[in-house]
Short mmCIF file of C-alpha atoms in Angstrom, two decimals:
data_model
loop_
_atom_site.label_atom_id
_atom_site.label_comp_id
_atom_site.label_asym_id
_atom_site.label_seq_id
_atom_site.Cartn_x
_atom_site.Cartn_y
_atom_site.Cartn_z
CA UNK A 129 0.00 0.00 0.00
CA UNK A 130 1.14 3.80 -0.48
CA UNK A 131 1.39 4.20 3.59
CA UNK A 132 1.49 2.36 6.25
CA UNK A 133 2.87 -0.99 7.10
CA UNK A 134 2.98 -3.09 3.70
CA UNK A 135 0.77 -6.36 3.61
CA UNK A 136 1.79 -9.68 2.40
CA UNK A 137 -0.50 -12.70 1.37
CA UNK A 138 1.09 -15.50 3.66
CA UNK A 139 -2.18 -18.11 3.29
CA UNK A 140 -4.36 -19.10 0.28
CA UNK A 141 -7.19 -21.54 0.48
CA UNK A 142 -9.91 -22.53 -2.35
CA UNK A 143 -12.58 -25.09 -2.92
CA UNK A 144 -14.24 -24.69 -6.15
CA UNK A 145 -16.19 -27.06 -9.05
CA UNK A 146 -12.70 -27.15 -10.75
CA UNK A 147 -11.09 -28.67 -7.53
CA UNK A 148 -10.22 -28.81 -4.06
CA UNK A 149 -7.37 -26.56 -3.05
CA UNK A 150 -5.20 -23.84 -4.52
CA UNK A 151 -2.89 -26.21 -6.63
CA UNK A 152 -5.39 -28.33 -7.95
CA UNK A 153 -7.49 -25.03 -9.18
CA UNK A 154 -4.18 -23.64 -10.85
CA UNK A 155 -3.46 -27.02 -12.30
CA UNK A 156 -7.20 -27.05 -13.87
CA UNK A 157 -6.37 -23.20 -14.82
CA UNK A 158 -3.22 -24.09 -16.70
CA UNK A 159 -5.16 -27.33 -18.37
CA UNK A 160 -7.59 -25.57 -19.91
CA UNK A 161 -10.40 -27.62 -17.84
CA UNK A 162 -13.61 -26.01 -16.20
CA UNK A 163 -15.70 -27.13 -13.11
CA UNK A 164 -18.75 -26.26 -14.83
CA UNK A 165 -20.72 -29.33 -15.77
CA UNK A 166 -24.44 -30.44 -16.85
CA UNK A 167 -26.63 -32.02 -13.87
CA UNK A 168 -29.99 -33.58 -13.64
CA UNK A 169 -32.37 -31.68 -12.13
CA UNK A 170 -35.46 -32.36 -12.13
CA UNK A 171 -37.94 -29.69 -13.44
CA UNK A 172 -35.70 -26.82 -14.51
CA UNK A 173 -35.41 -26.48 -17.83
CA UNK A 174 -32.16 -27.37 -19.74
CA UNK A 175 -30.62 -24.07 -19.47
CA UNK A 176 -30.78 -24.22 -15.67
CA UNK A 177 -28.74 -27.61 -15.53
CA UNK A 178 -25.67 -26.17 -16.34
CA UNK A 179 -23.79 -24.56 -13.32
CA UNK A 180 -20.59 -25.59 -11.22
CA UNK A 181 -20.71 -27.86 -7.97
CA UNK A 182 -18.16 -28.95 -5.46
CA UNK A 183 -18.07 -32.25 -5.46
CA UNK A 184 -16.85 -34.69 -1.98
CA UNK A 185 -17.14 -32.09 0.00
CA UNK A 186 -20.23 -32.25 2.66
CA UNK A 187 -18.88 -30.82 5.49
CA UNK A 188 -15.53 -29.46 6.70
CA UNK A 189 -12.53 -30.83 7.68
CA UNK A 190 -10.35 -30.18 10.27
CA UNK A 191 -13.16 -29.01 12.33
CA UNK A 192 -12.64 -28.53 16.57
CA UNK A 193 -13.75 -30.59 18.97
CA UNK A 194 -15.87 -27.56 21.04
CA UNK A 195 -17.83 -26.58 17.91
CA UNK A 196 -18.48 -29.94 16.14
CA UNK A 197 -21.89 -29.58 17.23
CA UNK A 198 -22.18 -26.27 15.71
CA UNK A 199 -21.67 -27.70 12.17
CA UNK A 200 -25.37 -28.75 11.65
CA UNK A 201 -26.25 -24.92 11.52
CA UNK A 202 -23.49 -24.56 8.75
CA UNK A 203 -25.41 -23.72 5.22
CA UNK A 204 -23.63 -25.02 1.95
CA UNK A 205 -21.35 -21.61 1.05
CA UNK A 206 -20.45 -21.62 4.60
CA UNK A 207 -19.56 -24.89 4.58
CA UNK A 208 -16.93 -24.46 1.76
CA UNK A 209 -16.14 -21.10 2.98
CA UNK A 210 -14.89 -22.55 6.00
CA UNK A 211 -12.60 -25.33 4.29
CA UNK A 212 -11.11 -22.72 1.86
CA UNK A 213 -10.36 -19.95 5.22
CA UNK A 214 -8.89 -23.51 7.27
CA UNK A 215 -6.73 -24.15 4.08
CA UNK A 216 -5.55 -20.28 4.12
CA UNK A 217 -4.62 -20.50 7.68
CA UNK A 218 -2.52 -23.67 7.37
CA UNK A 219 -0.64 -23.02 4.43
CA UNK A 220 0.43 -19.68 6.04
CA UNK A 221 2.09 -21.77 9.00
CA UNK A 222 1.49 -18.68 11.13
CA UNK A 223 1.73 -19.67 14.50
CA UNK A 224 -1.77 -18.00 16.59
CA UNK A 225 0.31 -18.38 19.92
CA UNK A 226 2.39 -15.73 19.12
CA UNK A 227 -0.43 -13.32 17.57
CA UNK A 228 -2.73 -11.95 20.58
CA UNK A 229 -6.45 -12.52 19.39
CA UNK A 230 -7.46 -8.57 19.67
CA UNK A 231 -4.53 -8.64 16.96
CA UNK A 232 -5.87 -11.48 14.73
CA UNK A 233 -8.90 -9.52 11.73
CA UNK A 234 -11.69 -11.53 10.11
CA UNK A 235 -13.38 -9.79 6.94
CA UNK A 236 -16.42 -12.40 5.77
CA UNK A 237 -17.86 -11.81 2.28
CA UNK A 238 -21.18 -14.14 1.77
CA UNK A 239 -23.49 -14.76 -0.99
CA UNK A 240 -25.23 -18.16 0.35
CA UNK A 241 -28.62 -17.97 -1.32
CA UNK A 242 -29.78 -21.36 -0.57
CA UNK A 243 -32.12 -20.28 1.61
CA UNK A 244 -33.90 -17.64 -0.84
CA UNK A 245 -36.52 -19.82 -1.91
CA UNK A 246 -37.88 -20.90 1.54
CA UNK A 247 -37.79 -24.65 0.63
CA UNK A 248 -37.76 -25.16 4.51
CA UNK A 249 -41.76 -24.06 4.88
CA UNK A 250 -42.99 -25.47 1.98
CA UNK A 251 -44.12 -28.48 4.04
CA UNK A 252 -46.16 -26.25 6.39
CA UNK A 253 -47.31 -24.15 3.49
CA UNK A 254 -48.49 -27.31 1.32
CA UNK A 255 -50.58 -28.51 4.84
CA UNK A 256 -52.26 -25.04 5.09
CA UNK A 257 -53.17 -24.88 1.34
CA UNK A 258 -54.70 -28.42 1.26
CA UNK A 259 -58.54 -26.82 0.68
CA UNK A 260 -57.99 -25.43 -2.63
CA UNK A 261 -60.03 -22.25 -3.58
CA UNK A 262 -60.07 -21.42 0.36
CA UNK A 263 -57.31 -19.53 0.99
CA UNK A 264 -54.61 -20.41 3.76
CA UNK A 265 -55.37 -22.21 6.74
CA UNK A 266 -53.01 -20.61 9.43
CA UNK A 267 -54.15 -22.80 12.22
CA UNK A 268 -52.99 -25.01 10.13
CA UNK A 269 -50.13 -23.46 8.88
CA UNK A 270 -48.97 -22.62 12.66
CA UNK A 271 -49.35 -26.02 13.75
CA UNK A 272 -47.31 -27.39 10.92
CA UNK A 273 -44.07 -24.92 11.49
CA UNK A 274 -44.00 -26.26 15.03
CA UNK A 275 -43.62 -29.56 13.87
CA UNK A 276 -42.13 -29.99 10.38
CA UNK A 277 -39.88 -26.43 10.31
CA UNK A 278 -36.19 -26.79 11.64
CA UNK A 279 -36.17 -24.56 13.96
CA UNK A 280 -32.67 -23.15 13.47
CA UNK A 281 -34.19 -21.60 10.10
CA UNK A 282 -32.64 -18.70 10.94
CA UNK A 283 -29.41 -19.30 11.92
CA UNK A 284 -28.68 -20.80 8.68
CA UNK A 285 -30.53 -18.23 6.48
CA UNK A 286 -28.78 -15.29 7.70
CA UNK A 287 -25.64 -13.60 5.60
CA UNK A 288 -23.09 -13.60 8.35
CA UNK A 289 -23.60 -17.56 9.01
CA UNK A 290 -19.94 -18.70 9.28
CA UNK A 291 -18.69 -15.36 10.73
CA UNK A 292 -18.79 -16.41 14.66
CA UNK A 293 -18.15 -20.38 13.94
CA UNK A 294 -14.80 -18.64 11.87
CA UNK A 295 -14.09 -16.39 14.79
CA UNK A 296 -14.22 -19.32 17.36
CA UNK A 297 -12.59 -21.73 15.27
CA UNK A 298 -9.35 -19.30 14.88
CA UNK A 299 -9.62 -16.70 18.12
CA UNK A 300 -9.85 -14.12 15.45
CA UNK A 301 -11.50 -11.16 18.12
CA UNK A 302 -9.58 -7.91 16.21
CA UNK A 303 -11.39 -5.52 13.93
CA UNK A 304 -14.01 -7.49 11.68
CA UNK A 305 -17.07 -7.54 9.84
CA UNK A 306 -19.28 -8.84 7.41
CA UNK A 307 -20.18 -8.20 4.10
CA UNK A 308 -23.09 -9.15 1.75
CA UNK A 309 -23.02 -6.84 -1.40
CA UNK A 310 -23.10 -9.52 -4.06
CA UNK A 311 -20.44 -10.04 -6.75
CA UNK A 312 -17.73 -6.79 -5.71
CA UNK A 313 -18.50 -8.12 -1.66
CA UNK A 314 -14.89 -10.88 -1.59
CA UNK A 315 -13.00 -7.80 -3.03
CA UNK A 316 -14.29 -5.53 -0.57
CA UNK A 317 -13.40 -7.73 2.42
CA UNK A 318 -9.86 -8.29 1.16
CA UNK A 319 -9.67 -4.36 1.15
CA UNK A 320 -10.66 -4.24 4.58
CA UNK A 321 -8.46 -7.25 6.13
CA UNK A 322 -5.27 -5.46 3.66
CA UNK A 323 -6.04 -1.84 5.74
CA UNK A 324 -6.69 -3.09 9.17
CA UNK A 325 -2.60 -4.51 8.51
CA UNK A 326 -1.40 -1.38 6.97
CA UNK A 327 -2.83 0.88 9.59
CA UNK A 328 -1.59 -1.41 12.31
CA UNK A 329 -4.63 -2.08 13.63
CA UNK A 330 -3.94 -6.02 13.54
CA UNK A 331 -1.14 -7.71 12.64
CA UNK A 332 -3.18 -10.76 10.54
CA UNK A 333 -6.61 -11.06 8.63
CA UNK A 334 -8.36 -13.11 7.39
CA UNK A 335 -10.43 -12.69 3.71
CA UNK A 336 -13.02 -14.80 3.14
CA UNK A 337 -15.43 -15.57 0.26
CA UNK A 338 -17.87 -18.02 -0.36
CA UNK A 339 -21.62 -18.35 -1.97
CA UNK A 340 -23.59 -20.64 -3.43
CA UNK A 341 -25.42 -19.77 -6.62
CA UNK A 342 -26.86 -22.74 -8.02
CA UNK A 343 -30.26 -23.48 -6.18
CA UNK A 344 -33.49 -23.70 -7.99
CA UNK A 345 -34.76 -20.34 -7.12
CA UNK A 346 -31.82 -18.07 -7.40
CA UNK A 347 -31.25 -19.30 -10.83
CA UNK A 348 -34.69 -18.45 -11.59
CA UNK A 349 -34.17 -14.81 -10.85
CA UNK A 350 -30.64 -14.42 -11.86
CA UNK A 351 -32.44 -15.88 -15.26
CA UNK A 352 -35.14 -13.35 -14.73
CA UNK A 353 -32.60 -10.18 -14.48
CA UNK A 354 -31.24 -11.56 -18.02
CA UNK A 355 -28.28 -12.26 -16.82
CA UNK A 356 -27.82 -15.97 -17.15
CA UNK A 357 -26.21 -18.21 -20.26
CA UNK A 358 -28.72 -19.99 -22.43
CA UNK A 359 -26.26 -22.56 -22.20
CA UNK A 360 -26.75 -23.58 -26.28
CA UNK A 361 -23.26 -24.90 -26.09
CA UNK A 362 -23.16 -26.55 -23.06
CA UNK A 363 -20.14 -25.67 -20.38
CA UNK A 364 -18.46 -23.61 -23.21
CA UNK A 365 -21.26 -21.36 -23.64
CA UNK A 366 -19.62 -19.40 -20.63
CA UNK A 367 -17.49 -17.37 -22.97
CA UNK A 368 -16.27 -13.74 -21.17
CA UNK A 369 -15.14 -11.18 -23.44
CA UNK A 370 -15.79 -13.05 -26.25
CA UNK A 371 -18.24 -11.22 -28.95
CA UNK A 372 -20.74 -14.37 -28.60
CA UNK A 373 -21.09 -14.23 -25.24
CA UNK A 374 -24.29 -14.55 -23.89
CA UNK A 375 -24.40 -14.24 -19.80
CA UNK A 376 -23.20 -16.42 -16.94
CA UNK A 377 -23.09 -20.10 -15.88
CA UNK A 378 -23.73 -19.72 -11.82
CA UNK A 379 -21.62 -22.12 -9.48
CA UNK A 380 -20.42 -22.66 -5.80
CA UNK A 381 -17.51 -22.78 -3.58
CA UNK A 382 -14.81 -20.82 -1.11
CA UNK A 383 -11.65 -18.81 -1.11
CA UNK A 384 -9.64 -17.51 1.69
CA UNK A 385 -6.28 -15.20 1.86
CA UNK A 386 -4.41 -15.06 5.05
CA UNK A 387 -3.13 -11.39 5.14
CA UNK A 388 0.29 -10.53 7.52
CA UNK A 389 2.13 -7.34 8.60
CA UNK A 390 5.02 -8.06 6.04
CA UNK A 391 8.13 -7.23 8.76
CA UNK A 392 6.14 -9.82 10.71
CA UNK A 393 5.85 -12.41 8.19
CA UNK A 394 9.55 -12.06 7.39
CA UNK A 395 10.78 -12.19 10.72
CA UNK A 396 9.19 -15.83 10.95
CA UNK A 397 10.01 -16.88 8.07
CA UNK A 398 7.05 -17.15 6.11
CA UNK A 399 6.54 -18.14 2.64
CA UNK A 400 5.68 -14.33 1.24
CA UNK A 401 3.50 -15.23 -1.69
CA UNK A 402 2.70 -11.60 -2.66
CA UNK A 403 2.04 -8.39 -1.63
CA UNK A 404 -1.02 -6.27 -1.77
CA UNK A 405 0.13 -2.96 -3.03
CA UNK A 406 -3.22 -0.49 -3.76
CA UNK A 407 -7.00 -0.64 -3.86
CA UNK A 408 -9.75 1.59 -5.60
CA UNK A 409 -13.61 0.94 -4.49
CA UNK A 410 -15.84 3.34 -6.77
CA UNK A 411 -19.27 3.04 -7.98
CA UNK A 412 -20.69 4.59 -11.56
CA UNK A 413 -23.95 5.38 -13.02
CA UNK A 414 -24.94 5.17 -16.17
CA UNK A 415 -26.00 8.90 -18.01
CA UNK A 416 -29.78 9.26 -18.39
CA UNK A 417 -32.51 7.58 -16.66
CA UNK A 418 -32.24 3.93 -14.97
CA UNK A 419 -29.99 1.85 -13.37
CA UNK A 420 -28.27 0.36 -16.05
CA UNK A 421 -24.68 -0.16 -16.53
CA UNK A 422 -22.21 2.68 -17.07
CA UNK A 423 -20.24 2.77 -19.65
CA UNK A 424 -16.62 2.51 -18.30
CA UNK A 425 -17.64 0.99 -15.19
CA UNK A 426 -14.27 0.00 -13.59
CA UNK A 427 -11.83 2.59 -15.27
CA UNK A 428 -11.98 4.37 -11.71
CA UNK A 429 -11.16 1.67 -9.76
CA UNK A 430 -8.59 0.73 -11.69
CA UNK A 431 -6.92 3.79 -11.72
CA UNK A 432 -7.25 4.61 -8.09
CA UNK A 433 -5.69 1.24 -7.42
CA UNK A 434 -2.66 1.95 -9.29
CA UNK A 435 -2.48 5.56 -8.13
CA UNK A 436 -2.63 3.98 -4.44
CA UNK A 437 0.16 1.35 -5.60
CA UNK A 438 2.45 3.84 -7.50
CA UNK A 439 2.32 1.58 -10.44
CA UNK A 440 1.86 2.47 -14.13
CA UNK A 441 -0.90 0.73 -16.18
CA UNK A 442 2.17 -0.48 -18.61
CA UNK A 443 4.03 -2.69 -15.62
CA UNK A 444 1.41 -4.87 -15.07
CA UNK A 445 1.27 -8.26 -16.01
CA UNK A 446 -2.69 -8.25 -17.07
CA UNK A 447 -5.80 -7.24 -16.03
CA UNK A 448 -8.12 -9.81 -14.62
CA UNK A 449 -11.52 -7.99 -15.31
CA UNK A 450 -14.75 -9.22 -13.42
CA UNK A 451 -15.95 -11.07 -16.61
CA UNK A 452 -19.21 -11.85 -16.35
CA UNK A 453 -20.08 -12.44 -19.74
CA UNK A 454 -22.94 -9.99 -20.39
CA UNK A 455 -23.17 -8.49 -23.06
CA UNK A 456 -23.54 -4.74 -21.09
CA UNK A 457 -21.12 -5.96 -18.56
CA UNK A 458 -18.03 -7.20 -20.77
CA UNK A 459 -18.28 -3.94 -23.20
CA UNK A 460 -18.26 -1.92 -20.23
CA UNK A 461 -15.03 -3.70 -18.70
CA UNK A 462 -13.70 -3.39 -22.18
CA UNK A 463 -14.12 0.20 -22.56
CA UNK A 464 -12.80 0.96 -19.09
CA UNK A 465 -9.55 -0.97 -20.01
CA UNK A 466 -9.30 0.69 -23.44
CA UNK A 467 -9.59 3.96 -22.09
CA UNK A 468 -6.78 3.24 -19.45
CA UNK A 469 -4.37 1.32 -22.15
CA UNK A 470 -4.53 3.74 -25.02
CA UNK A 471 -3.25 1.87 -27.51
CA UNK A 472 -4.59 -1.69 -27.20
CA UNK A 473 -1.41 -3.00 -29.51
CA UNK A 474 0.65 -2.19 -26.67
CA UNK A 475 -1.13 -3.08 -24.04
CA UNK A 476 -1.75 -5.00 -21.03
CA UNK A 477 -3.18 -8.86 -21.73
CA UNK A 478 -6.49 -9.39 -20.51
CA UNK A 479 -7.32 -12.53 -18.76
CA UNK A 480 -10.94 -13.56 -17.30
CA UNK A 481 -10.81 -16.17 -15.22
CA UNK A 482 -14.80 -17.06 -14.23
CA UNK A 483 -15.48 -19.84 -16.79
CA UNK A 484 -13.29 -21.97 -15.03
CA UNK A 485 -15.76 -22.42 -12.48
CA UNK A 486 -18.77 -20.68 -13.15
CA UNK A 487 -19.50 -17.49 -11.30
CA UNK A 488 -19.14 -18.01 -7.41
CA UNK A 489 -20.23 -14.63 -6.24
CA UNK A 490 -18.17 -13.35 -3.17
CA UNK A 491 -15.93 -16.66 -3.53
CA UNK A 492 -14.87 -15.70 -7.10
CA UNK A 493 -13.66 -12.11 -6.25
CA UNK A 494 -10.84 -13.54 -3.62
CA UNK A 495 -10.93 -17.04 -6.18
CA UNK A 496 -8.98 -14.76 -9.07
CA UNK A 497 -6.57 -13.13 -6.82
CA UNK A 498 -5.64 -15.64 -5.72
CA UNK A 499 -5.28 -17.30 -9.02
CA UNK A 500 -3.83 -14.05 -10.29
CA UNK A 501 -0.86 -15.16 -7.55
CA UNK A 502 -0.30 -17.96 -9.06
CA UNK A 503 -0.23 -17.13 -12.29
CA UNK A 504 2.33 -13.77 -11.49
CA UNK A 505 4.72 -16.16 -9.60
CA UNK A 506 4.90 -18.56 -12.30
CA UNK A 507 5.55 -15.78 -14.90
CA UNK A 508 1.98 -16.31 -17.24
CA UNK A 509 -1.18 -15.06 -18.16
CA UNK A 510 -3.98 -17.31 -17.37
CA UNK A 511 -5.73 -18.26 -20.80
CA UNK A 512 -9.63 -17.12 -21.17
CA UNK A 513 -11.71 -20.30 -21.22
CA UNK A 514 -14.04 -20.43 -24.58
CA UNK A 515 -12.57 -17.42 -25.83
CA UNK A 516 -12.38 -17.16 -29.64
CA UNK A 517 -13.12 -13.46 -30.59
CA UNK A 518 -14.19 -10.32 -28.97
CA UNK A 519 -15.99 -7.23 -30.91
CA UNK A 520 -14.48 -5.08 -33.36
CA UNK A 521 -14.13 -2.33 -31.34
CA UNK A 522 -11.88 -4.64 -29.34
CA UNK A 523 -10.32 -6.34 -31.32
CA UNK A 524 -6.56 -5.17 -30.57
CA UNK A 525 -6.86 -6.20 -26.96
CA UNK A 526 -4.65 -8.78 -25.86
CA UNK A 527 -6.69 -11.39 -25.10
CA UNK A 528 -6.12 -14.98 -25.82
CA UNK A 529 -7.62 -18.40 -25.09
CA UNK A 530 -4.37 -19.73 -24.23
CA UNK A 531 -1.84 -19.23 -21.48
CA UNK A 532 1.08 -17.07 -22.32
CA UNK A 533 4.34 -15.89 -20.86
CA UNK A 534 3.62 -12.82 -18.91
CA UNK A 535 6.41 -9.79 -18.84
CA UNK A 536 5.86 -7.78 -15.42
CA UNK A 537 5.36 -8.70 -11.19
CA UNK A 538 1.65 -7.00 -11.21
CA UNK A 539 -1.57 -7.34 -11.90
CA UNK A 540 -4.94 -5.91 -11.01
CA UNK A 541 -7.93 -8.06 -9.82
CA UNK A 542 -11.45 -5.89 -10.75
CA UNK A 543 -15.01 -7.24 -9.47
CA UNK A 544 -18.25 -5.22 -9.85
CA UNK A 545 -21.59 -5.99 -8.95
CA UNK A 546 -25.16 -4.80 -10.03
CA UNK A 547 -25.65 -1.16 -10.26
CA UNK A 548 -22.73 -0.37 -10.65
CA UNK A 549 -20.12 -0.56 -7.21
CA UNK A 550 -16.76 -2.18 -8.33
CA UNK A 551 -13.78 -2.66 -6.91
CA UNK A 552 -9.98 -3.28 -7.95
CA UNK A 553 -7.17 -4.70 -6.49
CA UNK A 554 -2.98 -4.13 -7.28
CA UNK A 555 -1.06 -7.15 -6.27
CA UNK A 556 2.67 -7.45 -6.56
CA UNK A 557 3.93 -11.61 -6.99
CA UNK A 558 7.01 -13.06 -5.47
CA UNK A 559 8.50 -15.68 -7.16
CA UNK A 560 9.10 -18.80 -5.66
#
């Protein structure tokens, strides 16, 4: 960062449809292979059974003894959440002994929408709605909650469900919070866990982001806001940046990054796996009436992050843009990196990264960082799944279906949500 105490990444953790833990994702990255597959469901039609799902992967590992019994309240995104944050923490090898809890951050970033569609009461509603043309019986109704409605509902509905079994798990009882703003959320919370280090308020913290996209009902309305794939071409239909795009294939799963006070994390020892150098968190609306999206929706962001970071657009390595693939969404992106690359012939490549494992929400925003790391330290640009070509507008951009060397340390990791709040991120690599 500009000021302050710098931040290293020390921990990474991921569970995703293209695999459980970091290597295995970067592995699937570098083969060209997605997590995105076709599954039976029942009822929906066949656009719907296309998204990405964990698979093996129930419950948690690893879990302590004093909260097993806290599991059952768990829902599925917190679930994986929790396995990616446990990964983070032990591939950091930070020692909690030796870091006082009121020292130790947790920044949550959720997007869990199991729970949208109320499956849960629809035994009690069907037994009040047995008389049909007579309206709801709420004796009946009443009566049935009591006895066919888990109780614990609640607990397992709310946004902030794995924030206090993370807290307990860890001791992590420094600054916090938790976040629930959709797709830019995971990049928010990493912005928060990086500044709580660099203004010395705690010397870890912990970024997580997890969601689960891929139940019956929030399909339906991600569908309804036009914002899905019609999946015509199967997995491959998820095609960001690419001038046949056509929406989104949703999907599941957790990320984590374990963030240290950088003197600290050298001082032990630790495996520095990058450095977070700048952040910009704006939000643009379109001209005219509506809610629509802007035109250059992340060239803000972008720019403040590498203002923050001291780093010319030139250095970097790529640009890992949000990639959605909408059609308003990916010729917004595109016009915001235009605008800050001037001539696209000597640009900066352009990677997306989200058809690797269909769009996670808050998981995918820390997901491609973390990538991004691993693609920096290794010295390449991640390829862009199902890319073939993008518009002619575009046409000079650097992006490519394949992987390729990459010249530069730095890249910058943009996410942006409905309506228009986005959110970048400068990291610097370390090889190893």
């Amino acid at each position: 960062m500009s000021s302050g105490r710098r931040v290293a990444v020390t921990g990474t953790g991921l569970v995703t449809p293209l695999g459980n833990g970091v290597e295995a994702n970067w592995r699937g990255v570098l083969a060209g292979k997605t997590g995105v597959e076709r599954h039976e469901s029942a009822g929906r039609p066949e656009y719907l059974r296309f998204f990405g799902q964990v698979q093996g992967l129930e419950r948690p590992n690893d879990i302590p003894s004093r909260l097993a019994g806290q599991v059952r309240f768990l829902n599925r995104g917190s679930v994986l959440g929790y396995e990616a944050a446990a990964q983070a923490m032990k591939s950091s090898n930070v020692d909690l002994s030796n870091v006082p809890g009121e020292r130790r951050s947790l920044f949550l970033a959720s997007g869990d929408l199991t729970k949208v569609g109320c499956e849960f009461m629809h035994p009690a509603l069907q037994d009040a709605a047995k008389q049909a043309g007579k309206g709801m019986d709420y004796y009946a109704f009443n009566k049935s909650v009591m006895n066919k409605v888990n109780p614990f509902f609640l607990l397992e509905s709310i946004s902030n469900n794995l924030f206090s079994f993370l807290s307990a798990a860890f001791g992590l009882m420094g600054p916090n919070t938790s976040l629930a703003s959709l797709s830019p959320c995971g990049a928010q919370a990493l912005e928060l866990a990086a500044r709580k280090i660099s203004t010395g308020e705690a010397d870890i913290a912990l970024a997580v982001g997890c969601g689960c996209w891929i139940s019956e009902i929030p399909m339906y309305e991600m569908d309804g806001l036009g914002i899905l794939s019609r999946c015509g071409n199967g997995p491959a239909s998820f095609k960001p940046l690419d001038r046949a795009r056509d929406g989104f294939i949703p999907g599941e799963g957790g990320a984590a990054m374990l963030l240290e006070d950088y003197e600290m994390a050298e001082s032990r020892g630790a495996r520095i796996l990058a450095e977070i150098k700048g952040y910009g968190n704006c939000i643009e609306f379109p001209q005219g009436k509506g809610l629509s999206v802007p035109e250059q929706i992340s060239k803000n962001s972008i720019m403040a992050a590498l203002e923050e970071g001291a780093v010319d657009a030139n250095e970097l390595a790529f640009i890992c843009p949000h990639g959605s693939g909408t059609r308003k969404g990916d010729r917004s992106e595109l016009n915001s990196m235009s605008k800050i690359m001037g001539d696209p012939r000597n640009g900066v490549p352009v990677c997306a990264l989200k058809a690797y494992t269909g769009h996670m929400g808050a998981a995918s925003d820390i997901c491609e960082v973390i990538l991004g790391i691993e693609a920096v330290n290794e010295g390449v640009v991640p390829g862009t799944l199902n890319f073939s070509e993008t518009e002619a507008a575009f046409e000079e951009m650097k992006i490519s279906a394949s992987t390729r060397e990459a010249a530069g340390r730095s890249f910058v990791s943009v996410s942006y949500g409905i309506i228009g709040q986005c959110s970048s991120v400068l990291v610097e690599g370390r090889a190893l």
